[in-house]
Amino acid sequence: MTFVVTEPCIRCKFMDCVKACPVDCFYEGEDFLVINPDECIDCNVCVTECPVNAIYQDKDLLPEQREFIEINRRLSQMWPRATAPSTPLPEREQWRGVPNKRQFLQMHEPADP
Ligand code: SF4
Ligand code: F3S
């Protein structure tokens, strides 16, 4: 089993989860975070840290959120590891609670520096 970051994180990226994770298994894109399922130790610590309740155990996901299991696996192999202290998105309050954010998820590799 693993924990999975889901749709409410898109365009919010509060980053409180990163500080809480004992094994640093979050990976960071421009406007979303994911968990590497092979590194997550299922400790549950990050779940209550997320202000928008974006993190769930894979077995508890609703059918419409189950695609995020594969999204977390795939993007965690493309994106760089997130490390604390991290900077949350400035527009996070504006996007908090907005439905149907899946369409905004950008799944490309990070831009060259
Ligand atoms: Fe990290 Fe634990 Fe959350 Fe997995 S469940 S991402 S190990 S804090
Ligand atoms: Fe995203 Fe919540 Fe972490 S918004 S960055 S999963 S604290």
Coordinates of N, CA, C and O and ligand atoms in Angstrom, one line a residue:
M1 N 0.8 -1.2 0.0 CA 0.0 0.0 0.0 C 0.9 1.3 0.0 O 2.0 1.2 0.3
T2 N 0.3 2.3 -0.3 CA 1.0 3.6 -0.3 C -0.1 4.7 -0.1 O -1.3 4.5 -0.2
F3 N 0.4 5.9 0.2 CA -0.4 7.1 0.2 C -0.3 7.8 -1.1 O 0.8 7.7 -1.8
V4 N -1.3 8.6 -1.5 CA -1.4 9.1 -2.8 C -1.9 10.6 -2.7 O -2.8 10.9 -1.9
V5 N -1.2 11.5 -3.4 CA -1.7 12.9 -3.5 C -2.7 13.0 -4.6 O -2.5 12.5 -5.7
T6 N -3.8 13.7 -4.3 CA -4.9 13.7 -5.3 C -5.2 15.2 -5.7 O -4.6 16.1 -5.3
E7 N -6.3 15.3 -6.5 CA -6.7 16.5 -7.1 C -6.7 17.8 -6.3 O -6.3 18.9 -6.8
P8 N -7.1 17.8 -5.0 CA -7.1 19.1 -4.3 C -5.8 19.8 -4.2 O -5.7 21.0 -4.0
C9 N -4.7 19.1 -4.4 CA -3.4 19.7 -4.3 C -3.0 20.5 -5.5 O -2.2 21.5 -5.4
I10 N -3.7 20.2 -6.6 CA -3.3 20.9 -7.9 C -3.5 22.4 -7.8 O -4.6 22.9 -7.3
R11 N -2.5 23.2 -8.1 CA -2.5 24.7 -8.1 C -2.6 25.2 -6.6 O -2.8 26.4 -6.4
C12 N -2.5 24.3 -5.6 CA -2.4 24.8 -4.2 C -1.0 24.6 -3.7 O -0.3 25.5 -3.3
K13 N -0.6 23.3 -3.6 CA 0.8 23.0 -3.2 C 1.2 23.7 -1.9 O 2.1 24.5 -1.9
F14 N 0.4 23.4 -0.9 CA 0.7 24.0 0.4 C 2.1 23.6 1.0 O 2.6 24.4 1.8
M15 N 2.5 22.4 0.7 CA 3.8 21.9 1.1 C 4.0 21.5 2.5 O 5.1 21.1 2.9
D16 N 3.0 21.6 3.3 CA 3.1 21.2 4.7 C 3.4 19.7 4.9 O 4.1 19.3 5.8
C17 N 3.0 18.9 3.9 CA 3.2 17.5 3.9 C 4.7 17.2 3.8 O 5.2 16.2 4.4
V18 N 5.5 18.0 3.1 CA 6.9 17.7 2.9 C 7.7 17.7 4.2 O 8.5 16.8 4.5
K19 N 7.4 18.7 5.0 CA 8.1 18.8 6.3 C 7.8 17.5 7.2 O 8.6 17.1 8.0
A20 N 6.6 17.0 7.1 CA 6.1 15.9 8.0 C 6.7 14.6 7.6 O 6.8 13.7 8.5
C21 N 7.1 14.4 6.4 CA 7.4 13.0 5.9 C 8.8 12.6 6.4 O 9.8 13.2 6.1
P22 N 8.8 11.4 7.1 CA 10.1 11.0 7.7 C 11.1 10.4 6.7 O 12.2 10.2 7.0
V23 N 10.6 10.1 5.5 CA 11.5 9.4 4.5 C 11.6 10.3 3.2 O 12.2 9.8 2.2
D24 N 11.2 11.5 3.2 CA 11.3 12.4 2.1 C 10.9 11.8 0.8 O 11.7 11.8 -0.2
C25 N 9.7 11.3 0.7 CA 9.3 10.6 -0.5 C 8.3 11.4 -1.3 O 7.7 10.8 -2.2
F26 N 8.3 12.7 -1.1 CA 7.5 13.6 -2.0 C 8.3 14.1 -3.1 O 9.5 14.4 -3.0
Y27 N 7.7 14.2 -4.3 CA 8.4 14.7 -5.5 C 7.6 15.9 -6.0 O 6.3 15.9 -6.0
E28 N 8.3 16.9 -6.6 CA 7.6 18.2 -6.8 C 7.6 18.6 -8.3 O 8.6 18.7 -8.9
G29 N 6.4 19.0 -8.8 CA 6.2 19.6 -10.1 C 5.9 21.1 -9.9 O 5.9 21.6 -8.8
E30 N 5.5 21.7 -11.0 CA 5.2 23.2 -10.9 C 4.1 23.5 -10.0 O 4.1 24.4 -9.2
D31 N 3.0 22.7 -10.1 CA 1.8 23.0 -9.4 C 1.1 21.8 -8.7 O -0.1 21.8 -8.4
F32 N 2.0 20.8 -8.4 CA 1.4 19.6 -7.8 C 2.6 18.8 -7.1 O 3.7 18.9 -7.6
L33 N 2.2 18.0 -6.2 CA 3.2 17.1 -5.5 C 2.7 15.7 -5.7 O 1.5 15.4 -5.8
V34 N 3.7 14.8 -5.7 CA 3.3 13.3 -5.7 C 4.1 12.6 -4.7 O 5.2 13.1 -4.2
I35 N 3.7 11.4 -4.4 CA 4.4 10.5 -3.5 C 5.0 9.3 -4.3 O 4.2 8.7 -5.1
N36 N 6.2 8.9 -4.0 CA 6.8 7.7 -4.6 C 6.3 6.5 -3.9 O 6.6 6.3 -2.7
P37 N 5.5 5.7 -4.5 CA 4.9 4.5 -3.8 C 5.9 3.5 -3.3 O 5.6 2.7 -2.4
D38 N 7.0 3.5 -3.9 CA 8.1 2.5 -3.5 C 8.8 3.0 -2.3 O 9.5 2.2 -1.6
E39 N 8.7 4.3 -2.0 CA 9.5 4.8 -0.8 C 8.6 5.1 0.4 O 9.0 5.2 1.5
C40 N 7.3 5.3 0.1 CA 6.3 5.6 1.2 C 6.3 4.5 2.2 O 6.1 3.3 1.7
I41 N 6.3 4.8 3.5 CA 6.3 3.7 4.5 C 4.9 3.6 5.2 O 4.8 3.0 6.2
D42 N 3.9 4.2 4.6 CA 2.6 4.1 5.0 C 2.4 4.6 6.5 O 1.6 4.0 7.2
C43 N 3.1 5.6 6.9 CA 3.1 6.1 8.3 C 1.9 6.9 8.6 O 1.6 7.1 9.8
N44 N 1.2 7.5 7.6 CA 0.0 8.2 7.8 C 0.2 9.7 8.3 O -0.7 10.4 8.5
V45 N 1.5 10.0 8.6 CA 1.7 11.3 9.2 C 1.3 12.5 8.4 O 0.9 13.5 8.8
C46 N 1.5 12.4 7.0 CA 1.3 13.6 6.2 C -0.2 13.9 6.0 O -0.6 15.0 5.7
V47 N -1.1 12.9 6.2 CA -2.5 13.1 5.9 C -3.1 14.3 6.6 O -3.8 15.2 6.0
T48 N -2.9 14.4 7.9 CA -3.5 15.5 8.6 C -2.8 16.8 8.4 O -3.3 17.9 8.8
E49 N -1.6 16.8 7.9 CA -0.8 18.0 7.6 C -1.4 18.8 6.5 O -1.2 20.0 6.4
C50 N -2.0 18.2 5.5 CA -2.5 18.8 4.3 C -3.7 19.7 4.6 O -4.8 19.1 4.9
P51 N -3.7 21.0 4.3 CA -4.8 21.8 4.6 C -6.0 21.6 3.7 O -7.1 22.1 4.0
V52 N -5.8 20.9 2.6 CA -6.9 20.7 1.7 C -7.3 19.2 1.5 O -8.0 18.8 0.6
N53 N -6.8 18.4 2.5 CA -7.2 17.0 2.5 C -6.9 16.3 1.1 O -7.8 15.6 0.6
A54 N -5.7 16.5 0.6 CA -5.4 15.9 -0.7 C -4.8 14.5 -0.6 O -4.7 13.9 -1.7
I55 N -4.4 14.1 0.6 CA -3.7 12.8 0.6 C -4.5 11.7 1.2 O -5.1 11.8 2.3
Y56 N -4.6 10.5 0.5 CA -5.3 9.4 1.0 C -4.5 8.1 0.8 O -3.6 8.1 -0.1
Q57 N -4.9 7.1 1.5 CA -4.3 5.8 1.3 C -4.9 5.2 0.0 O -6.1 5.5 -0.3
D58 N -4.1 4.5 -0.8 CA -4.6 4.1 -2.1 C -5.9 3.3 -2.0 O -6.8 3.5 -2.8
K59 N -6.1 2.5 -1.0 CA -7.3 1.6 -0.9 C -8.5 2.4 -0.6 O -9.6 2.0 -0.7
D60 N -8.3 3.7 -0.1 CA -9.5 4.5 0.3 C -9.9 5.5 -0.8 O -10.8 6.2 -0.6
L61 N -9.3 5.5 -1.9 CA -9.6 6.4 -3.0 C -11.0 6.2 -3.6 O -11.3 5.0 -3.8
L62 N -11.7 7.2 -3.9 CA -12.9 7.1 -4.6 C -12.6 6.7 -6.0 O -11.5 7.0 -6.5
P63 N -13.5 6.1 -6.7 CA -13.3 5.6 -8.1 C -12.7 6.7 -9.0 O -11.8 6.5 -9.8
E64 N -13.3 7.9 -8.9 CA -12.8 9.0 -9.8 C -11.4 9.6 -9.4 O -10.9 10.3 -10.2
Q65 N -10.9 9.2 -8.3 CA -9.6 9.6 -7.9 C -8.5 8.5 -8.1 O -7.3 8.7 -7.8
R66 N -8.9 7.3 -8.5 CA -8.0 6.2 -8.5 C -6.9 6.4 -9.6 O -5.9 5.8 -9.5
E67 N -7.2 7.2 -10.6 CA -6.2 7.4 -11.6 C -4.9 8.1 -11.0 O -3.8 8.0 -11.5
F68 N -5.1 8.7 -9.8 CA -3.9 9.4 -9.2 C -2.9 8.4 -8.6 O -1.8 8.7 -8.3
I69 N -3.3 7.1 -8.5 CA -2.3 6.1 -8.1 C -1.2 6.0 -9.1 O 0.0 6.1 -8.8
E70 N -1.6 5.9 -10.4 CA -0.7 5.8 -11.5 C 0.0 7.1 -11.7 O 1.2 7.2 -12.0
I71 N -0.7 8.2 -11.6 CA -0.1 9.6 -11.7 C 1.0 9.8 -10.7 O 2.1 10.3 -11.1
N72 N 0.8 9.4 -9.5 CA 1.9 9.5 -8.5 C 3.1 8.7 -8.8 O 4.2 9.1 -8.7
R73 N 2.8 7.4 -9.2 CA 3.9 6.6 -9.6 C 4.7 7.1 -10.7 O 6.0 7.2 -10.7
R74 N 4.0 7.6 -11.8 CA 4.7 8.0 -13.0 C 5.5 9.3 -12.7 O 6.7 9.5 -13.1
L75 N 4.8 10.3 -12.1 CA 5.5 11.6 -11.9 C 6.6 11.6 -10.9 O 7.5 12.4 -11.0
S76 N 6.5 10.7 -9.9 CA 7.6 10.6 -8.9 C 8.9 10.1 -9.6 O 10.0 10.3 -9.0
Q77 N 8.8 9.5 -10.8 CA 10.0 9.1 -11.5 C 10.5 10.1 -12.4 O 11.6 10.0 -12.9
M78 N 9.7 11.2 -12.6 CA 10.1 12.3 -13.5 C 10.6 13.5 -12.8 O 11.4 14.3 -13.3
W79 N 9.9 13.8 -11.7 CA 10.1 15.1 -11.0 C 11.2 15.0 -9.9 O 11.5 13.9 -9.4
P80 N 11.8 16.1 -9.5 CA 12.8 16.1 -8.4 C 12.2 15.9 -7.0 O 11.0 16.3 -6.8
R81 N 13.0 15.4 -6.2 CA 12.5 15.2 -4.8 C 12.2 16.5 -4.1 O 13.0 17.5 -4.3
A82 N 11.1 16.6 -3.4 CA 10.8 17.9 -2.7 C 11.5 17.8 -1.3 O 11.5 16.8 -0.6
T83 N 12.1 18.9 -1.0 CA 12.8 19.0 0.3 C 12.4 20.2 1.1 O 12.1 21.2 0.5
A84 N 12.3 20.1 2.4 CA 11.9 21.2 3.3 C 13.2 22.0 3.5 O 14.3 21.5 3.6
P85 N 13.1 23.3 3.7 CA 11.9 24.1 3.6 C 11.5 24.4 2.2 O 12.4 24.7 1.4
S86 N 10.2 24.3 1.9 CA 9.8 24.4 0.5 C 8.8 25.6 0.5 O 8.2 26.0 1.5
T87 N 8.6 26.2 -0.7 CA 7.8 27.4 -0.9 C 6.4 27.0 -1.5 O 6.4 26.4 -2.6
P88 N 5.4 27.3 -0.7 CA 4.0 27.0 -1.3 C 3.7 27.9 -2.4 O 4.3 29.0 -2.6
L89 N 2.7 27.6 -3.2 CA 2.3 28.4 -4.3 C 1.6 29.7 -3.8 O 0.8 29.6 -2.9
P90 N 1.9 30.9 -4.4 CA 1.3 32.1 -3.9 C -0.2 32.2 -4.0 O -0.9 32.8 -3.2
E91 N -0.7 31.5 -5.1 CA -2.2 31.5 -5.3 C -2.9 30.4 -4.6 O -4.0 30.0 -5.0
R92 N -2.3 29.7 -3.6 CA -2.9 28.5 -3.0 C -4.3 28.8 -2.4 O -5.2 27.9 -2.5
E93 N -4.5 29.9 -1.8 CA -5.8 30.2 -1.2 C -6.9 30.4 -2.3 O -8.1 30.0 -2.1
Q94 N -6.5 30.9 -3.4 CA -7.5 31.2 -4.5 C -8.0 29.9 -5.1 O -9.1 29.8 -5.5
W95 N -7.1 28.8 -5.1 CA -7.5 27.6 -5.7 C -8.0 26.5 -4.7 O -8.4 25.4 -5.1
R96 N -7.9 26.9 -3.5 CA -8.4 26.0 -2.4 C -9.9 25.6 -2.6 O -10.7 26.6 -2.7
G97 N -10.2 24.4 -2.6 CA -11.6 24.0 -2.7 C -12.2 24.1 -4.1 O -13.4 23.8 -4.3
V98 N -11.5 24.5 -5.1 CA -12.0 24.6 -6.5 C -12.2 23.2 -7.0 O -11.2 22.5 -7.0
P99 N -13.4 22.9 -7.6 CA -13.5 21.5 -8.1 C -12.9 21.4 -9.5 O -12.6 22.4 -10.2
N100 N -12.8 20.2 -10.0 CA -12.4 19.8 -11.4 C -11.0 20.5 -11.7 O -10.9 21.1 -12.8
K101 N -10.0 20.3 -10.9 CA -8.7 20.9 -11.2 C -7.8 19.9 -11.9 O -6.7 20.3 -12.4
R102 N -8.3 18.7 -12.2 CA -7.5 17.7 -12.9 C -7.0 18.2 -14.2 O -5.9 17.9 -14.7
Q103 N -7.9 19.0 -14.9 CA -7.6 19.5 -16.2 C -6.4 20.4 -16.2 O -5.8 20.6 -17.3
F104 N -6.0 20.9 -15.1 CA -4.9 21.9 -15.0 C -3.5 21.2 -14.7 O -2.5 21.8 -14.8
L105 N -3.6 19.9 -14.4 CA -2.3 19.2 -14.0 C -1.4 19.1 -15.2 O -1.7 18.6 -16.3
Q106 N -0.2 19.6 -15.0 CA 0.8 19.6 -16.1 C 1.8 18.4 -15.7 O 2.4 18.4 -14.7
M107 N 1.9 17.5 -16.7 CA 2.6 16.2 -16.4 C 3.9 16.1 -17.1 O 4.5 15.1 -17.3
H108 N 4.5 17.3 -17.5 CA 5.7 17.2 -18.3 C 6.9 17.2 -17.3 O 6.8 17.5 -16.1
E109 N 8.1 16.9 -17.8 CA 9.3 16.9 -17.0 C 9.7 18.4 -16.7 O 9.2 19.3 -17.4
P110 N 10.4 18.6 -15.6 CA 10.8 20.0 -15.2 C 11.5 20.7 -16.3 O 12.3 20.0 -17.1
A111 N 11.3 22.0 -16.5 CA 12.0 22.8 -17.5 C 13.5 22.8 -17.1 O 13.9 22.7 -16.0
D112 N 14.4 22.9 -18.2 CA 15.8 23.1 -17.9 C 16.1 24.4 -17.2 O 15.4 25.4 -17.4
P113 N 17.0 24.3 -16.2 CA 17.3 25.6 -15.5 C 17.9 26.6 -16.3 O 18.4 26.4 -17.4
Ligands
SF4_1 FE1 5.7 10.2 3.8 FE2 4.3 8.7 5.7 FE3 3.0 10.3 4.0 FE4 4.1 8.1 3.1 S1 2.4 8.2 4.6 S2 4.2 10.1 2.1 S3 6.0 8.0 4.4 S4 4.5 11.0 5.6
F3S2 FE1 -0.3 19.4 -1.8 FE2 -1.4 19.3 0.6 FE3 1.1 18.7 0.3 S1 -1.8 20.8 -1.0 S2 1.8 20.0 -1.4 S3 -0.5 17.6 -0.6 S4 0.2 19.8 2.0

